[in-house]
Amino acid sequence: MMRLKDKVAIVTGSGQGIGEEIAKTFGREGAKIVIAEINEETGSKVSDDLMSSGVEAVFVKTDVSDEQSVKEMVQVAVKHFDGIDILVNNAAIAVRKSVVDTSLEEWQKVIGVNLTGPFLCSKYTLPEITKRGGGSVINIGSWHADKTITRFASYPAAKGGLLALTRQMALDEGPHKIRVNAVCPSMVDTPLERQTFSSLPDPDKAYEQALDFQPMGRIGTVEDIANACLFFASDESVYVSGQSLVVDGAAINKIARPLMFD
């Protein structure tokens, strides 16, 4: 049985990595997918791939940090699919620098995509989900909101704020039968994670150290995260809201200090 049959799901940042896998997983479960992605090439490709596999999908070039862009994305989604049931706030960027080394422009860009983006997408999507009688918002958080690494100021700040926003939105949207939850990955094999490792002085050594903190002997996969999101998107989580699910293979329980990759 398809768990998301005829549901309409917006997935931001779905041109690659976790977002792409969430979109494909939801599509296999019967959802109609809005690929909200700033990269036109990757976003169009994922949309085309979905449609080739029989999934109804539309690509909308979207800058989640820009209010007008988000408004237009929501308008296209509603016009194309007659409504919205699910929002996944996945789009994210990272800058690996300390507070001292981070420029104001870099700080504002990371906060703009990782925290203001979910605010704007939720602000303009929630009324549409309410019209459908309820649904689900899933924020992609991070283990960095709790345990983090050196020289990584802006990203965990944004993700910590996103978890607080998740709890607050759950209170406001509960009366509208909208659930708001967060999925918090640890290390996941994605282009963004590989970019983070490549920025380190000794990427191979850093990766080995990261594996030492993995009780299950591996880092996460995009499928691990997509399956957790599927639970929150489906009726199986109908009475779950305001929660943050850490998907990390128990790694966060093992990390007792910031990872010193320098």
Short mmCIF file of N, CA, C and O in Angstrom, two decimals, residues 113-201:
data_model
loop_
_atom_site.label_atom_id
_atom_site.label_comp_id
_atom_site.label_asym_id
_atom_site.label_seq_id
_atom_site.Cartn_x
_atom_site.Cartn_y
_atom_site.Cartn_z
N VAL A 113 19.57 30.63 4.30
CA VAL A 113 19.14 29.38 3.68
C VAL A 113 18.64 28.38 4.72
O VAL A 113 17.57 27.77 4.57
N ASN A 114 19.40 28.22 5.81
CA ASN A 114 19.15 27.13 6.76
C ASN A 114 18.09 27.43 7.80
O ASN A 114 17.53 26.50 8.39
N LEU A 115 17.80 28.70 8.05
CA LEU A 115 16.81 29.04 9.08
C LEU A 115 15.71 29.95 8.54
O LEU A 115 14.53 29.66 8.71
N THR A 116 16.10 31.04 7.86
CA THR A 116 15.08 31.90 7.25
C THR A 116 14.33 31.14 6.16
O THR A 116 13.12 31.33 5.98
N GLY A 117 15.03 30.27 5.44
CA GLY A 117 14.39 29.48 4.40
C GLY A 117 13.23 28.65 4.92
O GLY A 117 12.11 28.74 4.39
N PRO A 118 13.44 27.82 5.94
CA PRO A 118 12.31 27.07 6.52
C PRO A 118 11.20 27.98 7.04
O PRO A 118 10.02 27.63 6.94
N PHE A 119 11.56 29.13 7.61
CA PHE A 119 10.55 30.09 8.06
C PHE A 119 9.69 30.56 6.89
O PHE A 119 8.45 30.52 6.95
N LEU A 120 10.33 30.99 5.80
CA LEU A 120 9.57 31.50 4.66
C LEU A 120 8.74 30.40 3.99
O LEU A 120 7.56 30.61 3.67
N CYS A 121 9.35 29.23 3.79
CA CYS A 121 8.60 28.14 3.15
C CYS A 121 7.40 27.72 4.00
O CYS A 121 6.31 27.45 3.47
N SER A 122 7.61 27.68 5.31
CA SER A 122 6.50 27.32 6.20
C SER A 122 5.44 28.41 6.20
O SER A 122 4.23 28.13 6.15
N LYS A 123 5.86 29.65 6.27
CA LYS A 123 4.93 30.78 6.32
C LYS A 123 3.92 30.75 5.16
O LYS A 123 2.72 30.98 5.36
N TYR A 124 4.42 30.44 3.96
CA TYR A 124 3.55 30.49 2.79
C TYR A 124 2.95 29.14 2.41
O TYR A 124 2.01 29.08 1.61
N THR A 125 3.47 28.07 2.99
CA THR A 125 2.92 26.74 2.71
C THR A 125 1.86 26.32 3.73
O THR A 125 0.87 25.66 3.37
N LEU A 126 2.04 26.70 4.98
CA LEU A 126 1.12 26.27 6.04
C LEU A 126 -0.34 26.61 5.74
O LEU A 126 -1.23 25.77 5.98
N PRO A 127 -0.67 27.81 5.25
CA PRO A 127 -2.08 28.08 4.94
C PRO A 127 -2.66 27.13 3.90
O PRO A 127 -3.85 26.78 3.97
N GLU A 128 -1.81 26.70 2.95
CA GLU A 128 -2.29 25.77 1.92
C GLU A 128 -2.50 24.37 2.51
O GLU A 128 -3.45 23.67 2.13
N ILE A 129 -1.62 23.96 3.42
CA ILE A 129 -1.80 22.67 4.08
C ILE A 129 -3.06 22.70 4.94
O ILE A 129 -3.81 21.71 5.01
N THR A 130 -3.31 23.81 5.58
CA THR A 130 -4.53 23.96 6.40
C THR A 130 -5.77 23.77 5.54
O THR A 130 -6.74 23.12 5.98
N LYS A 131 -5.76 24.30 4.33
CA LYS A 131 -6.91 24.16 3.43
C LYS A 131 -7.19 22.69 3.11
O LYS A 131 -8.34 22.34 2.80
N ARG A 132 -6.18 21.85 3.17
CA ARG A 132 -6.35 20.43 2.86
C ARG A 132 -6.79 19.63 4.08
O ARG A 132 -6.93 18.41 4.01
N GLY A 133 -6.97 20.32 5.21
CA GLY A 133 -7.41 19.63 6.41
C GLY A 133 -6.29 19.09 7.26
O GLY A 133 -6.53 18.30 8.19
N GLY A 134 -5.06 19.54 6.98
CA GLY A 134 -3.92 19.10 7.78
C GLY A 134 -2.86 18.43 6.95
O GLY A 134 -3.02 18.21 5.75
N GLY A 135 -1.74 18.13 7.60
CA GLY A 135 -0.63 17.50 6.89
C GLY A 135 0.62 17.50 7.74
O GLY A 135 0.54 17.43 8.97
N SER A 136 1.75 17.61 7.10
CA SER A 136 3.01 17.44 7.81
C SER A 136 4.08 18.39 7.29
O SER A 136 4.23 18.57 6.08
N VAL A 137 4.83 18.99 8.23
CA VAL A 137 6.04 19.75 7.91
C VAL A 137 7.21 19.01 8.55
O VAL A 137 7.16 18.66 9.74
N ILE A 138 8.23 18.77 7.75
CA ILE A 138 9.42 18.07 8.24
C ILE A 138 10.63 18.96 8.01
O ILE A 138 10.96 19.31 6.87
N ASN A 139 11.27 19.35 9.09
CA ASN A 139 12.48 20.15 9.02
C ASN A 139 13.71 19.25 9.13
O ASN A 139 13.77 18.42 10.04
N ILE A 140 14.64 19.41 8.22
CA ILE A 140 15.87 18.62 8.30
C ILE A 140 16.86 19.38 9.19
O ILE A 140 17.43 20.39 8.78
N GLY A 141 16.99 18.89 10.41
CA GLY A 141 17.91 19.49 11.37
C GLY A 141 19.28 18.88 11.23
O GLY A 141 19.72 18.54 10.13
N SER A 142 19.97 18.72 12.35
CA SER A 142 21.32 18.15 12.30
C SER A 142 21.79 17.84 13.71
O SER A 142 21.41 18.52 14.67
N TRP A 143 22.67 16.83 13.80
CA TRP A 143 23.32 16.55 15.09
C TRP A 143 24.20 17.72 15.50
O TRP A 143 24.55 17.86 16.67
N HIS A 144 24.54 18.60 14.56
CA HIS A 144 25.36 19.76 14.89
C HIS A 144 24.65 20.73 15.84
O HIS A 144 25.31 21.59 16.42
N ALA A 145 23.34 20.60 16.00
CA ALA A 145 22.64 21.44 16.96
C ALA A 145 22.98 21.06 18.40
O ALA A 145 22.75 21.83 19.33
N ASP A 146 23.55 19.86 18.57
CA ASP A 146 23.91 19.36 19.91
C ASP A 146 25.41 19.17 20.05
O ASP A 146 26.08 19.77 20.86
N LYS A 147 25.97 18.29 19.22
CA LYS A 147 27.41 18.07 19.18
C LYS A 147 27.92 18.56 17.81
O LYS A 147 27.28 18.34 16.80
N THR A 148 29.09 19.18 17.80
CA THR A 148 29.55 19.71 16.53
C THR A 148 31.06 19.55 16.39
O THR A 148 31.68 18.79 17.15
N ILE A 149 31.64 20.21 15.41
CA ILE A 149 33.07 20.15 15.18
C ILE A 149 33.66 21.55 15.30
O ILE A 149 32.93 22.54 15.33
N THR A 150 34.97 21.63 15.36
CA THR A 150 35.63 22.92 15.48
C THR A 150 35.43 23.75 14.21
O THR A 150 35.25 23.21 13.12
N ARG A 151 35.50 25.07 14.38
CA ARG A 151 35.41 26.02 13.27
C ARG A 151 34.18 25.76 12.40
O ARG A 151 34.27 25.58 11.20
N PHE A 152 33.01 25.80 13.01
CA PHE A 152 31.77 25.51 12.27
C PHE A 152 30.63 26.32 12.88
O PHE A 152 29.58 25.78 13.21
N ALA A 153 30.81 27.64 13.02
CA ALA A 153 29.91 28.46 13.84
C ALA A 153 28.50 28.62 13.29
O ALA A 153 27.51 28.43 14.00
N SER A 154 28.38 29.01 12.02
CA SER A 154 27.07 29.42 11.51
C SER A 154 26.10 28.26 11.31
O SER A 154 24.89 28.40 11.56
N TYR A 155 26.59 27.11 10.87
CA TYR A 155 25.71 25.98 10.57
C TYR A 155 25.00 25.44 11.81
O TYR A 155 23.77 25.33 11.82
N PRO A 156 25.71 25.09 12.89
CA PRO A 156 25.01 24.62 14.09
C PRO A 156 24.12 25.69 14.71
O PRO A 156 23.09 25.37 15.30
N ALA A 157 24.50 26.97 14.56
CA ALA A 157 23.63 28.03 15.07
C ALA A 157 22.29 28.01 14.35
O ALA A 157 21.23 28.13 14.98
N ALA A 158 22.34 27.85 13.03
CA ALA A 158 21.10 27.80 12.24
C ALA A 158 20.28 26.56 12.56
O ALA A 158 19.06 26.62 12.72
N LYS A 159 20.95 25.41 12.68
CA LYS A 159 20.23 24.17 12.93
C LYS A 159 19.64 24.13 14.35
O LYS A 159 18.57 23.58 14.58
N GLY A 160 20.35 24.73 15.31
CA GLY A 160 19.78 24.83 16.66
C GLY A 160 18.52 25.68 16.65
O GLY A 160 17.52 25.34 17.30
N GLY A 161 18.56 26.78 15.92
CA GLY A 161 17.37 27.61 15.79
C GLY A 161 16.23 26.88 15.11
O GLY A 161 15.05 27.06 15.46
N LEU A 162 16.56 26.05 14.13
CA LEU A 162 15.52 25.31 13.41
C LEU A 162 14.80 24.32 14.32
O LEU A 162 13.59 24.13 14.21
N LEU A 163 15.52 23.69 15.24
CA LEU A 163 14.88 22.76 16.16
C LEU A 163 13.95 23.50 17.11
O LEU A 163 12.85 23.03 17.43
N ALA A 164 14.36 24.69 17.56
CA ALA A 164 13.48 25.50 18.41
C ALA A 164 12.25 25.93 17.63
O ALA A 164 11.11 25.91 18.15
N LEU A 165 12.43 26.30 16.37
CA LEU A 165 11.30 26.68 15.52
C LEU A 165 10.35 25.51 15.31
O LEU A 165 9.13 25.67 15.28
N THR A 166 10.90 24.32 15.16
CA THR A 166 10.08 23.11 15.00
C THR A 166 9.13 22.94 16.18
O THR A 166 7.93 22.69 15.99
N ARG A 167 9.66 23.05 17.38
CA ARG A 167 8.83 22.88 18.58
C ARG A 167 7.75 23.96 18.64
O ARG A 167 6.59 23.67 19.00
N GLN A 168 8.11 25.19 18.32
CA GLN A 168 7.15 26.29 18.40
C GLN A 168 6.05 26.15 17.35
O GLN A 168 4.87 26.32 17.65
N MET A 169 6.42 25.81 16.12
CA MET A 169 5.43 25.64 15.06
C MET A 169 4.46 24.53 15.38
O MET A 169 3.27 24.60 15.04
N ALA A 170 4.94 23.48 16.03
CA ALA A 170 4.06 22.36 16.38
C ALA A 170 2.93 22.83 17.29
O ALA A 170 1.79 22.36 17.17
N LEU A 171 3.23 23.76 18.18
CA LEU A 171 2.19 24.30 19.06
C LEU A 171 1.16 25.08 18.28
O LEU A 171 -0.06 24.92 18.46
N ASP A 172 1.61 25.96 17.40
CA ASP A 172 0.70 26.82 16.65
C ASP A 172 -0.13 26.05 15.63
O ASP A 172 -1.30 26.39 15.38
N GLU A 173 0.45 25.03 15.03
CA GLU A 173 -0.22 24.35 13.92
C GLU A 173 -1.01 23.12 14.36
O GLU A 173 -1.77 22.57 13.56
N GLY A 174 -0.85 22.69 15.60
CA GLY A 174 -1.61 21.55 16.09
C GLY A 174 -3.12 21.68 15.88
O GLY A 174 -3.77 20.72 15.42
N PRO A 175 -3.71 22.83 16.19
CA PRO A 175 -5.16 22.97 15.99
C PRO A 175 -5.60 22.82 14.54
O PRO A 175 -6.77 22.56 14.27
N HIS A 176 -4.64 23.01 13.61
CA HIS A 176 -4.96 22.84 12.19
C HIS A 176 -4.66 21.43 11.69
O HIS A 176 -4.69 21.18 10.48
N LYS A 177 -4.35 20.53 12.63
CA LYS A 177 -4.03 19.14 12.30
C LYS A 177 -2.77 19.05 11.41
O LYS A 177 -2.66 18.18 10.55
N ILE A 178 -1.85 19.97 11.66
CA ILE A 178 -0.57 19.93 10.97
C ILE A 178 0.51 19.53 11.96
O ILE A 178 0.67 20.16 13.01
N ARG A 179 1.22 18.46 11.65
CA ARG A 179 2.32 18.00 12.48
C ARG A 179 3.61 18.65 12.01
O ARG A 179 3.84 18.75 10.81
N VAL A 180 4.45 19.04 12.95
CA VAL A 180 5.74 19.64 12.61
C VAL A 180 6.82 18.91 13.39
O VAL A 180 6.82 18.91 14.62
N ASN A 181 7.72 18.26 12.68
CA ASN A 181 8.78 17.48 13.30
C ASN A 181 10.10 17.73 12.59
O ASN A 181 10.14 18.32 11.50
N ALA A 182 11.17 17.29 13.21
CA ALA A 182 12.49 17.43 12.61
C ALA A 182 13.19 16.07 12.55
O ALA A 182 13.04 15.24 13.45
N VAL A 183 13.93 15.86 11.49
CA VAL A 183 14.81 14.71 11.36
C VAL A 183 16.23 15.24 11.40
O VAL A 183 16.59 16.15 10.63
N CYS A 184 17.04 14.70 12.31
CA CYS A 184 18.39 15.22 12.54
C CYS A 184 19.44 14.18 12.18
O CYS A 184 19.75 13.30 12.98
N PRO A 185 19.99 14.26 10.98
CA PRO A 185 21.04 13.33 10.60
C PRO A 185 22.35 13.65 11.31
O PRO A 185 22.59 14.78 11.73
N SER A 186 23.20 12.63 11.42
CA SER A 186 24.59 12.91 11.79
C SER A 186 25.37 12.98 10.48
O SER A 186 24.97 13.68 9.56
N MET A 187 26.45 12.25 10.36
CA MET A 187 27.20 12.28 9.11
C MET A 187 26.51 11.39 8.07
O MET A 187 26.22 10.23 8.34
N VAL A 188 26.24 11.98 6.92
CA VAL A 188 25.57 11.26 5.84
C VAL A 188 26.38 11.45 4.57
O VAL A 188 26.91 12.54 4.30
N ASP A 189 26.50 10.43 3.80
CA ASP A 189 27.27 10.48 2.56
C ASP A 189 26.52 11.29 1.51
O ASP A 189 25.70 10.77 0.77
N THR A 190 26.80 12.59 1.48
CA THR A 190 26.17 13.52 0.53
C THR A 190 27.23 14.43 -0.05
O THR A 190 28.34 14.55 0.50
N PRO A 191 26.92 15.14 -1.13
CA PRO A 191 27.88 16.12 -1.66
C PRO A 191 28.27 17.17 -0.63
O PRO A 191 29.43 17.59 -0.58
N LEU A 192 27.31 17.62 0.21
CA LEU A 192 27.62 18.62 1.23
C LEU A 192 28.60 18.06 2.26
O LEU A 192 29.53 18.75 2.69
N GLU A 193 28.40 16.80 2.67
CA GLU A 193 29.31 16.19 3.65
C GLU A 193 30.70 16.01 3.05
O GLU A 193 31.72 16.27 3.71
N ARG A 194 30.74 15.59 1.80
CA ARG A 194 32.04 15.42 1.15
C ARG A 194 32.76 16.76 1.01
O ARG A 194 33.99 16.85 1.12
N GLN A 195 32.00 17.82 0.76
CA GLN A 195 32.57 19.16 0.69
C GLN A 195 33.18 19.56 2.03
O GLN A 195 34.26 20.15 2.09
N THR A 196 32.48 19.23 3.12
CA THR A 196 32.99 19.55 4.46
C THR A 196 34.31 18.82 4.72
O THR A 196 35.28 19.42 5.17
N PHE A 197 34.35 17.54 4.40
CA PHE A 197 35.59 16.78 4.62
C PHE A 197 36.73 17.29 3.75
O PHE A 197 37.88 17.37 4.20
N SER A 198 36.42 17.68 2.51
CA SER A 198 37.47 18.13 1.60
C SER A 198 38.09 19.45 2.04
O SER A 198 39.20 19.79 1.63
N SER A 199 37.35 20.19 2.88
CA SER A 199 37.87 21.47 3.36
C SER A 199 38.84 21.32 4.53
O SER A 199 39.46 22.30 4.96
N LEU A 200 38.97 20.10 5.04
CA LEU A 200 39.82 19.87 6.21
C LEU A 200 41.27 19.67 5.81
O LEU A 200 41.56 19.26 4.68
N PRO A 201 42.20 19.93 6.74
CA PRO A 201 43.63 19.78 6.41
C PRO A 201 44.01 18.38 5.96
O PRO A 201 44.84 18.21 5.07
#
